[in-house]
Every structure is written in C-alpha cells, then in structure tokens.
C-alpha cells in the first residue's frame, strides 16, 4: 500500500530527478570614487548661512 502511494506521487520513481535551483549571478558593484562622493555631498549639502 505504501509503495503504491509513493509510486502514485512519484517518490518511488527513479526517473524523477530533483533539479537544483540555478545560482543567481552576482550583480556588479558600482564603484564610487572620491570625486563622485564630493559631488554627491555638494549636491545634497544644506545651503550655508551667510553671516
């Protein structure tokens, strides 16, 4: 009985092979140079108060 259930579900069938999930390729990291960083800072810097 148990073997019949396994065969019906497909667990006892050697033809079924569990496929491994493909590994996602790592995304290339963006490189930020010190010049890019300074331009980002100057864009988002609050306005300086004048004395």
mmCIF file with all atom_site columns, N, CA and C in Angstrom:
data_model
loop_
_atom_site.group_PDB
_atom_site.id
_atom_site.type_symbol
_atom_site.label_atom_id
_atom_site.label_alt_id
_atom_site.label_comp_id
_atom_site.label_asym_id
_atom_site.label_entity_id
_atom_site.label_seq_id
_atom_site.pdbx_PDB_ins_code
_atom_site.Cartn_x
_atom_site.Cartn_y
_atom_site.Cartn_z
_atom_site.occupancy
_atom_site.B_iso_or_equiv
_atom_site.pdbx_formal_charge
_atom_site.auth_seq_id
_atom_site.auth_comp_id
_atom_site.auth_asym_id
_atom_site.auth_atom_id
_atom_site.pdbx_PDB_model_num
ATOM 1   N N  . UNK A 1 1  ? 0.835  -1.198 0.000   1.00 0.00 ? 1  UNK A N  1
ATOM 2   C CA . UNK A 1 1  ? 0.000  0.000  0.000   1.00 0.00 ? 1  UNK A CA 1
ATOM 3   C C  . UNK A 1 1  ? 0.875  1.256  0.000   1.00 0.00 ? 1  UNK A C  1
ATOM 4   N N  . UNK A 1 2  ? 1.862  1.280  0.899   1.00 0.00 ? 2  UNK A N  1
ATOM 5   C CA . UNK A 1 2  ? 2.740  2.447  0.988   1.00 0.00 ? 2  UNK A CA 1
ATOM 6   C C  . UNK A 1 2  ? 3.517  2.646  -0.316  1.00 0.00 ? 2  UNK A C  1
ATOM 7   N N  . UNK A 1 3  ? 3.960  1.553  -0.922  1.00 0.00 ? 3  UNK A N  1
ATOM 8   C CA . UNK A 1 3  ? 4.704  1.624  -2.179  1.00 0.00 ? 3  UNK A CA 1
ATOM 9   C C  . UNK A 1 3  ? 3.822  2.162  -3.306  1.00 0.00 ? 3  UNK A C  1
ATOM 10  N N  . UNK A 1 4  ? 2.552  1.771  -3.295  1.00 0.00 ? 4  UNK A N  1
ATOM 11  C CA . UNK A 1 4  ? 1.621  2.258  -4.314  1.00 0.00 ? 4  UNK A CA 1
ATOM 12  C C  . UNK A 1 4  ? 1.431  3.771  -4.197  1.00 0.00 ? 4  UNK A C  1
ATOM 13  N N  . UNK A 1 5  ? 1.347  4.248  -2.952  1.00 0.00 ? 5  UNK A N  1
ATOM 14  C CA . UNK A 1 5  ? 1.186  5.692  -2.737  1.00 0.00 ? 5  UNK A CA 1
ATOM 15  C C  . UNK A 1 5  ? 2.431  6.430  -3.221  1.00 0.00 ? 5  UNK A C  1
ATOM 16  N N  . UNK A 1 6  ? 3.612  5.907  -2.884  1.00 0.00 ? 6  UNK A N  1
ATOM 17  C CA . UNK A 1 6  ? 4.853  6.540  -3.327  1.00 0.00 ? 6  UNK A CA 1
ATOM 18  C C  . UNK A 1 6  ? 4.950  6.559  -4.846  1.00 0.00 ? 6  UNK A C  1
ATOM 19  N N  . UNK A 1 7  ? 4.550  5.472  -5.477  1.00 0.00 ? 7  UNK A N  1
ATOM 20  C CA . UNK A 1 7  ? 4.576  5.426  -6.935  1.00 0.00 ? 7  UNK A CA 1
ATOM 21  C C  . UNK A 1 7  ? 3.573  6.405  -7.535  1.00 0.00 ? 7  UNK A C  1
ATOM 22  N N  . UNK A 1 8  ? 2.400  6.541  -6.897  1.00 0.00 ? 8  UNK A N  1
ATOM 23  C CA . UNK A 1 8  ? 1.386  7.459  -7.409  1.00 0.00 ? 8  UNK A CA 1
ATOM 24  C C  . UNK A 1 8  ? 1.863  8.905  -7.301  1.00 0.00 ? 8  UNK A C  1
ATOM 25  N N  . UNK A 1 9  ? 2.536  9.201  -6.208  1.00 0.00 ? 9  UNK A N  1
ATOM 26  C CA . UNK A 1 9  ? 3.034  10.565 -6.010  1.00 0.00 ? 9  UNK A CA 1
ATOM 27  C C  . UNK A 1 9  ? 4.294  10.803 -6.841  1.00 0.00 ? 9  UNK A C  1
ATOM 28  N N  . UNK A 1 10 ? 5.039  9.726  -7.097  1.00 0.00 ? 10 UNK A N  1
ATOM 29  C CA . UNK A 1 10 ? 6.248  9.857  -7.882  1.00 0.00 ? 10 UNK A CA 1
ATOM 30  C C  . UNK A 1 10 ? 7.504  9.763  -7.052  1.00 0.00 ? 10 UNK A C  1
ATOM 31  N N  . UNK A 1 11 ? 7.365  9.462  -5.769  1.00 0.00 ? 11 UNK A N  1
ATOM 32  C CA . UNK A 1 11 ? 8.535  9.402  -4.901  1.00 0.00 ? 11 UNK A CA 1
ATOM 33  C C  . UNK A 1 11 ? 9.359  8.140  -5.138  1.00 0.00 ? 11 UNK A C  1
ATOM 34  N N  . UNK A 1 12 ? 8.715  7.073  -5.533  1.00 0.00 ? 12 UNK A N  1
ATOM 35  C CA . UNK A 1 12 ? 9.435  5.825  -5.745  1.00 0.00 ? 12 UNK A CA 1
ATOM 36  C C  . UNK A 1 12 ? 9.966  5.695  -7.155  1.00 0.00 ? 12 UNK A C  1
ATOM 37  N N  . UNK A 1 13 ? 9.735  6.687  -7.987  1.00 0.00 ? 13 UNK A N  1
ATOM 38  C CA . UNK A 1 13 ? 10.116 6.610  -9.383  1.00 0.00 ? 13 UNK A CA 1
ATOM 39  C C  . UNK A 1 13 ? 11.518 7.192  -9.565  1.00 0.00 ? 13 UNK A C  1
ATOM 40  N N  . UNK A 1 14 ? 12.488 6.400  -9.992  1.00 0.00 ? 14 UNK A N  1
ATOM 41  C CA . UNK A 1 14 ? 13.850 6.928  -10.146 1.00 0.00 ? 14 UNK A CA 1
ATOM 42  C C  . UNK A 1 14 ? 14.006 7.862  -11.335 1.00 0.00 ? 14 UNK A C  1
ATOM 43  N N  . UNK A 1 15 ? 12.979 7.963  -12.191 1.00 0.00 ? 15 UNK A N  1
ATOM 44  C CA . UNK A 1 15 ? 13.080 8.846  -13.351 1.00 0.00 ? 15 UNK A CA 1
ATOM 45  C C  . UNK A 1 15 ? 13.015 10.315 -12.951 1.00 0.00 ? 15 UNK A C  1
ATOM 46  N N  . UNK A 1 16 ? 12.401 10.586 -11.819 1.00 0.00 ? 16 UNK A N  1
ATOM 47  C CA . UNK A 1 16 ? 12.291 11.968 -11.369 1.00 0.00 ? 16 UNK A CA 1
ATOM 48  C C  . UNK A 1 16 ? 13.573 12.378 -10.661 1.00 0.00 ? 16 UNK A C  1
ATOM 49  N N  . UNK A 1 17 ? 14.159 13.458 -11.114 1.00 0.00 ? 17 UNK A N  1
ATOM 50  C CA . UNK A 1 17 ? 15.380 13.962 -10.501 1.00 0.00 ? 17 UNK A CA 1
ATOM 51  C C  . UNK A 1 17 ? 15.102 15.377 -10.028 1.00 0.00 ? 17 UNK A C  1
ATOM 52  N N  . UNK A 1 18 ? 15.433 15.636 -8.797  1.00 0.00 ? 18 UNK A N  1
ATOM 53  C CA . UNK A 1 18 ? 15.228 16.974 -8.242  1.00 0.00 ? 18 UNK A CA 1
ATOM 54  C C  . UNK A 1 18 ? 16.312 17.894 -8.794  1.00 0.00 ? 18 UNK A C  1
ATOM 55  N N  . UNK A 1 19 ? 15.867 18.942 -9.467  1.00 0.00 ? 19 UNK A N  1
ATOM 56  C CA . UNK A 1 19 ? 16.827 19.885 -10.050 1.00 0.00 ? 19 UNK A CA 1
ATOM 57  C C  . UNK A 1 19 ? 17.216 20.920 -9.008  1.00 0.00 ? 19 UNK A C  1
ATOM 58  N N  . UNK A 1 20 ? 18.492 21.231 -9.004  1.00 0.00 ? 20 UNK A N  1
ATOM 59  C CA . UNK A 1 20 ? 18.933 22.283 -8.092  1.00 0.00 ? 20 UNK A CA 1
ATOM 60  C C  . UNK A 1 20 ? 18.615 23.634 -8.710  1.00 0.00 ? 20 UNK A C  1
ATOM 61  N N  . UNK A 1 21 ? 18.321 24.598 -7.852  1.00 0.00 ? 21 UNK A N  1
ATOM 62  C CA . UNK A 1 21 ? 17.992 25.933 -8.339  1.00 0.00 ? 21 UNK A CA 1
ATOM 63  C C  . UNK A 1 21 ? 19.251 26.580 -8.909  1.00 0.00 ? 21 UNK A C  1
ATOM 64  N N  . UNK A 1 22 ? 19.119 27.271 -10.031 1.00 0.00 ? 22 UNK A N  1
ATOM 65  C CA . UNK A 1 22 ? 20.298 27.942 -10.584 1.00 0.00 ? 22 UNK A CA 1
ATOM 66  C C  . UNK A 1 22 ? 20.730 29.085 -9.663  1.00 0.00 ? 22 UNK A C  1
ATOM 67  N N  . UNK A 1 23 ? 22.037 29.228 -9.511  1.00 0.00 ? 23 UNK A N  1
ATOM 68  C CA . UNK A 1 23 ? 22.547 30.290 -8.642  1.00 0.00 ? 23 UNK A CA 1
ATOM 69  C C  . UNK A 1 23 ? 22.431 31.626 -9.373  1.00 0.00 ? 23 UNK A C  1
ATOM 70  N N  . UNK A 1 24 ? 21.874 32.626 -8.710  1.00 0.00 ? 24 UNK A N  1
ATOM 71  C CA . UNK A 1 24 ? 21.801 33.940 -9.365  1.00 0.00 ? 24 UNK A CA 1
ATOM 72  C C  . UNK A 1 24 ? 23.202 34.521 -9.506  1.00 0.00 ? 24 UNK A C  1
ATOM 73  N N  . UNK A 1 25 ? 23.441 35.138 -10.654 1.00 0.00 ? 25 UNK A N  1
ATOM 74  C CA . UNK A 1 25 ? 24.755 35.738 -10.869 1.00 0.00 ? 25 UNK A CA 1
ATOM 75  C C  . UNK A 1 25 ? 24.860 37.011 -10.034 1.00 0.00 ? 25 UNK A C  1
ATOM 76  N N  . UNK A 1 26 ? 25.995 37.226 -9.389  1.00 0.00 ? 26 UNK A N  1
ATOM 77  C CA . UNK A 1 26 ? 26.141 38.438 -8.572  1.00 0.00 ? 26 UNK A CA 1
ATOM 78  C C  . UNK A 1 26 ? 26.149 39.681 -9.447  1.00 0.00 ? 26 UNK A C  1
ATOM 79  N N  . UNK A 1 27 ? 25.438 40.692 -8.969  1.00 0.00 ? 27 UNK A N  1
ATOM 80  C CA . UNK A 1 27 ? 25.383 41.941 -9.718  1.00 0.00 ? 27 UNK A CA 1
ATOM 81  C C  . UNK A 1 27 ? 26.702 42.687 -9.533  1.00 0.00 ? 27 UNK A C  1
ATOM 82  N N  . UNK A 1 28 ? 27.177 43.324 -10.590 1.00 0.00 ? 28 UNK A N  1
ATOM 83  C CA . UNK A 1 28 ? 28.431 44.084 -10.436 1.00 0.00 ? 28 UNK A CA 1
ATOM 84  C C  . UNK A 1 28 ? 28.224 45.259 -9.494  1.00 0.00 ? 28 UNK A C  1
ATOM 85  N N  . UNK A 1 29 ? 29.178 45.434 -8.592  1.00 0.00 ? 29 UNK A N  1
ATOM 86  C CA . UNK A 1 29 ? 29.072 46.520 -7.633  1.00 0.00 ? 29 UNK A CA 1
ATOM 87  C C  . UNK A 1 29 ? 29.460 47.833 -8.307  1.00 0.00 ? 29 UNK A C  1
ATOM 88  N N  . UNK A 1 30 ? 28.713 48.886 -7.997  1.00 0.00 ? 30 UNK A N  1
ATOM 89  C CA . UNK A 1 30 ? 29.063 50.179 -8.561  1.00 0.00 ? 30 UNK A CA 1
ATOM 90  C C  . UNK A 1 30 ? 30.239 50.757 -7.772  1.00 0.00 ? 30 UNK A C  1
ATOM 91  N N  . UNK A 1 31 ? 31.132 51.367 -8.481  1.00 0.00 ? 31 UNK A N  1
ATOM 92  C CA . UNK A 1 31 ? 32.329 51.925 -7.853  1.00 0.00 ? 31 UNK A CA 1
ATOM 93  C C  . UNK A 1 31 ? 32.145 53.435 -7.728  1.00 0.00 ? 31 UNK A C  1
ATOM 94  N N  . UNK A 1 32 ? 32.291 53.932 -6.513  1.00 0.00 ? 32 UNK A N  1
ATOM 95  C CA . UNK A 1 32 ? 32.173 55.361 -6.259  1.00 0.00 ? 32 UNK A CA 1
ATOM 96  C C  . UNK A 1 32 ? 33.559 55.878 -5.918  1.00 0.00 ? 32 UNK A C  1
ATOM 97  N N  . UNK A 1 33 ? 34.017 56.829 -6.696  1.00 0.00 ? 33 UNK A N  1
ATOM 98  C CA . UNK A 1 33 ? 35.324 57.420 -6.417  1.00 0.00 ? 33 UNK A CA 1
ATOM 99  C C  . UNK A 1 33 ? 35.153 58.591 -5.460  1.00 0.00 ? 33 UNK A C  1
ATOM 100 N N  . UNK A 1 34 ? 36.242 59.074 -4.969  1.00 0.00 ? 34 UNK A N  1
ATOM 101 C CA . UNK A 1 34 ? 36.195 60.212 -4.044  1.00 0.00 ? 34 UNK A CA 1
ATOM 102 C C  . UNK A 1 34 ? 35.639 61.453 -4.732  1.00 0.00 ? 34 UNK A C  1
ATOM 103 N N  . UNK A 1 35 ? 35.840 61.550 -6.045  1.00 0.00 ? 35 UNK A N  1
ATOM 104 C CA . UNK A 1 35 ? 35.318 62.705 -6.787  1.00 0.00 ? 35 UNK A CA 1
ATOM 105 C C  . UNK A 1 35 ? 33.796 62.618 -6.909  1.00 0.00 ? 35 UNK A C  1
ATOM 106 N N  . UNK A 1 36 ? 33.297 61.420 -7.149  1.00 0.00 ? 36 UNK A N  1
ATOM 107 C CA . UNK A 1 36 ? 31.841 61.242 -7.195  1.00 0.00 ? 36 UNK A CA 1
ATOM 108 C C  . UNK A 1 36 ? 31.229 61.551 -5.836  1.00 0.00 ? 36 UNK A C  1
ATOM 109 N N  . UNK A 1 37 ? 31.905 61.117 -4.789  1.00 0.00 ? 37 UNK A N  1
ATOM 110 C CA . UNK A 1 37 ? 31.402 61.320 -3.439  1.00 0.00 ? 37 UNK A CA 1
ATOM 111 C C  . UNK A 1 37 ? 31.340 62.810 -3.109  1.00 0.00 ? 37 UNK A C  1
ATOM 112 N N  . UNK A 1 38 ? 32.356 63.561 -3.495  1.00 0.00 ? 38 UNK A N  1
ATOM 113 C CA . UNK A 1 38 ? 32.357 65.001 -3.194  1.00 0.00 ? 38 UNK A CA 1
ATOM 114 C C  . UNK A 1 38 ? 31.262 65.717 -3.972  1.00 0.00 ? 38 UNK A C  1
ATOM 115 N N  . UNK A 1 39 ? 31.017 65.294 -5.216  1.00 0.00 ? 39 UNK A N  1
ATOM 116 C CA . UNK A 1 39 ? 29.939 65.933 -5.983  1.00 0.00 ? 39 UNK A CA 1
ATOM 117 C C  . UNK A 1 39 ? 28.572 65.592 -5.378  1.00 0.00 ? 39 UNK A C  1
ATOM 118 N N  . UNK A 1 40 ? 28.421 64.362 -4.870  1.00 0.00 ? 40 UNK A N  1
ATOM 119 C CA . UNK A 1 40 ? 27.164 63.992 -4.210  1.00 0.00 ? 40 UNK A CA 1
ATOM 120 C C  . UNK A 1 40 ? 26.956 64.819 -2.952  1.00 0.00 ? 40 UNK A C  1
ATOM 121 N N  . UNK A 1 41 ? 28.028 64.999 -2.204  1.00 0.00 ? 41 UNK A N  1
ATOM 122 C CA . UNK A 1 41 ? 27.916 65.796 -0.983  1.00 0.00 ? 41 UNK A CA 1
ATOM 123 C C  . UNK A 1 41 ? 27.536 67.233 -1.295  1.00 0.00 ? 41 UNK A C  1
ATOM 124 N N  . UNK A 1 42 ? 28.168 67.808 -2.294  1.00 0.00 ? 42 UNK A N  1
ATOM 125 C CA . UNK A 1 42 ? 27.882 69.209 -2.609  1.00 0.00 ? 42 UNK A CA 1
ATOM 126 C C  . UNK A 1 42 ? 26.457 69.384 -3.134  1.00 0.00 ? 42 UNK A C  1
ATOM 127 N N  . UNK A 1 43 ? 25.924 68.377 -3.822  1.00 0.00 ? 43 UNK A N  1
ATOM 128 C CA . UNK A 1 43 ? 24.552 68.480 -4.329  1.00 0.00 ? 43 UNK A CA 1
ATOM 129 C C  . UNK A 1 43 ? 23.534 68.448 -3.191  1.00 0.00 ? 43 UNK A C  1
ATOM 130 N N  . UNK A 1 44 ? 23.792 67.631 -2.164  1.00 0.00 ? 44 UNK A N  1
ATOM 131 C CA . UNK A 1 44 ? 22.810 67.421 -1.109  1.00 0.00 ? 44 UNK A CA 1
ATOM 132 C C  . UNK A 1 44 ? 23.151 68.160 0.176   1.00 0.00 ? 44 UNK A C  1
ATOM 133 N N  . UNK A 1 45 ? 24.112 69.052 0.103   1.00 0.00 ? 45 UNK A N  1
ATOM 134 C CA . UNK A 1 45 ? 24.519 69.819 1.273   1.00 0.00 ? 45 UNK A CA 1
ATOM 135 C C  . UNK A 1 45 ? 23.504 70.932 1.520   1.00 0.00 ? 45 UNK A C  1
ATOM 136 N N  . UNK A 1 46 ? 23.136 71.171 2.769   1.00 0.00 ? 46 UNK A N  1
ATOM 137 C CA . UNK A 1 46 ? 22.207 72.282 3.024   1.00 0.00 ? 46 UNK A CA 1
ATOM 138 C C  . UNK A 1 46 ? 22.897 73.607 2.717   1.00 0.00 ? 46 UNK A C  1
ATOM 139 N N  . UNK A 1 47 ? 22.139 74.598 2.324   1.00 0.00 ? 47 UNK A N  1
ATOM 140 C CA . UNK A 1 47 ? 22.747 75.898 1.994   1.00 0.00 ? 47 UNK A CA 1
ATOM 141 C C  . UNK A 1 47 ? 23.422 76.495 3.233   1.00 0.00 ? 47 UNK A C  1
ATOM 142 N N  . UNK A 1 48 ? 24.583 77.092 2.996   1.00 0.00 ? 48 UNK A N  1
ATOM 143 C CA . UNK A 1 48 ? 25.325 77.695 4.106   1.00 0.00 ? 48 UNK A CA 1
ATOM 144 C C  . UNK A 1 48 ? 24.700 79.023 4.492   1.00 0.00 ? 48 UNK A C  1
ATOM 145 N N  . UNK A 1 49 ? 24.683 79.293 5.799   1.00 0.00 ? 49 UNK A N  1
ATOM 146 C CA . UNK A 1 49 ? 24.136 80.554 6.284   1.00 0.00 ? 49 UNK A CA 1
ATOM 147 C C  . UNK A 1 49 ? 25.183 81.656 6.100   1.00 0.00 ? 49 UNK A C  1
ATOM 148 N N  . UNK A 1 50 ? 24.741 82.776 5.591   1.00 0.00 ? 50 UNK A N  1
ATOM 149 C CA . UNK A 1 50 ? 25.663 83.894 5.433   1.00 0.00 ? 50 UNK A CA 1
ATOM 150 C C  . UNK A 1 50 ? 25.658 84.731 6.685   1.00 0.00 ? 50 UNK A C  1
ATOM 151 N N  . UNK A 1 51 ? 26.819 85.167 7.094   1.00 0.00 ? 51 UNK A N  1
ATOM 152 C CA . UNK A 1 51 ? 26.926 85.965 8.338   1.00 0.00 ? 51 UNK A CA 1
ATOM 153 C C  . UNK A 1 51 ? 26.786 87.437 8.074   1.00 0.00 ? 51 UNK A C  1
#
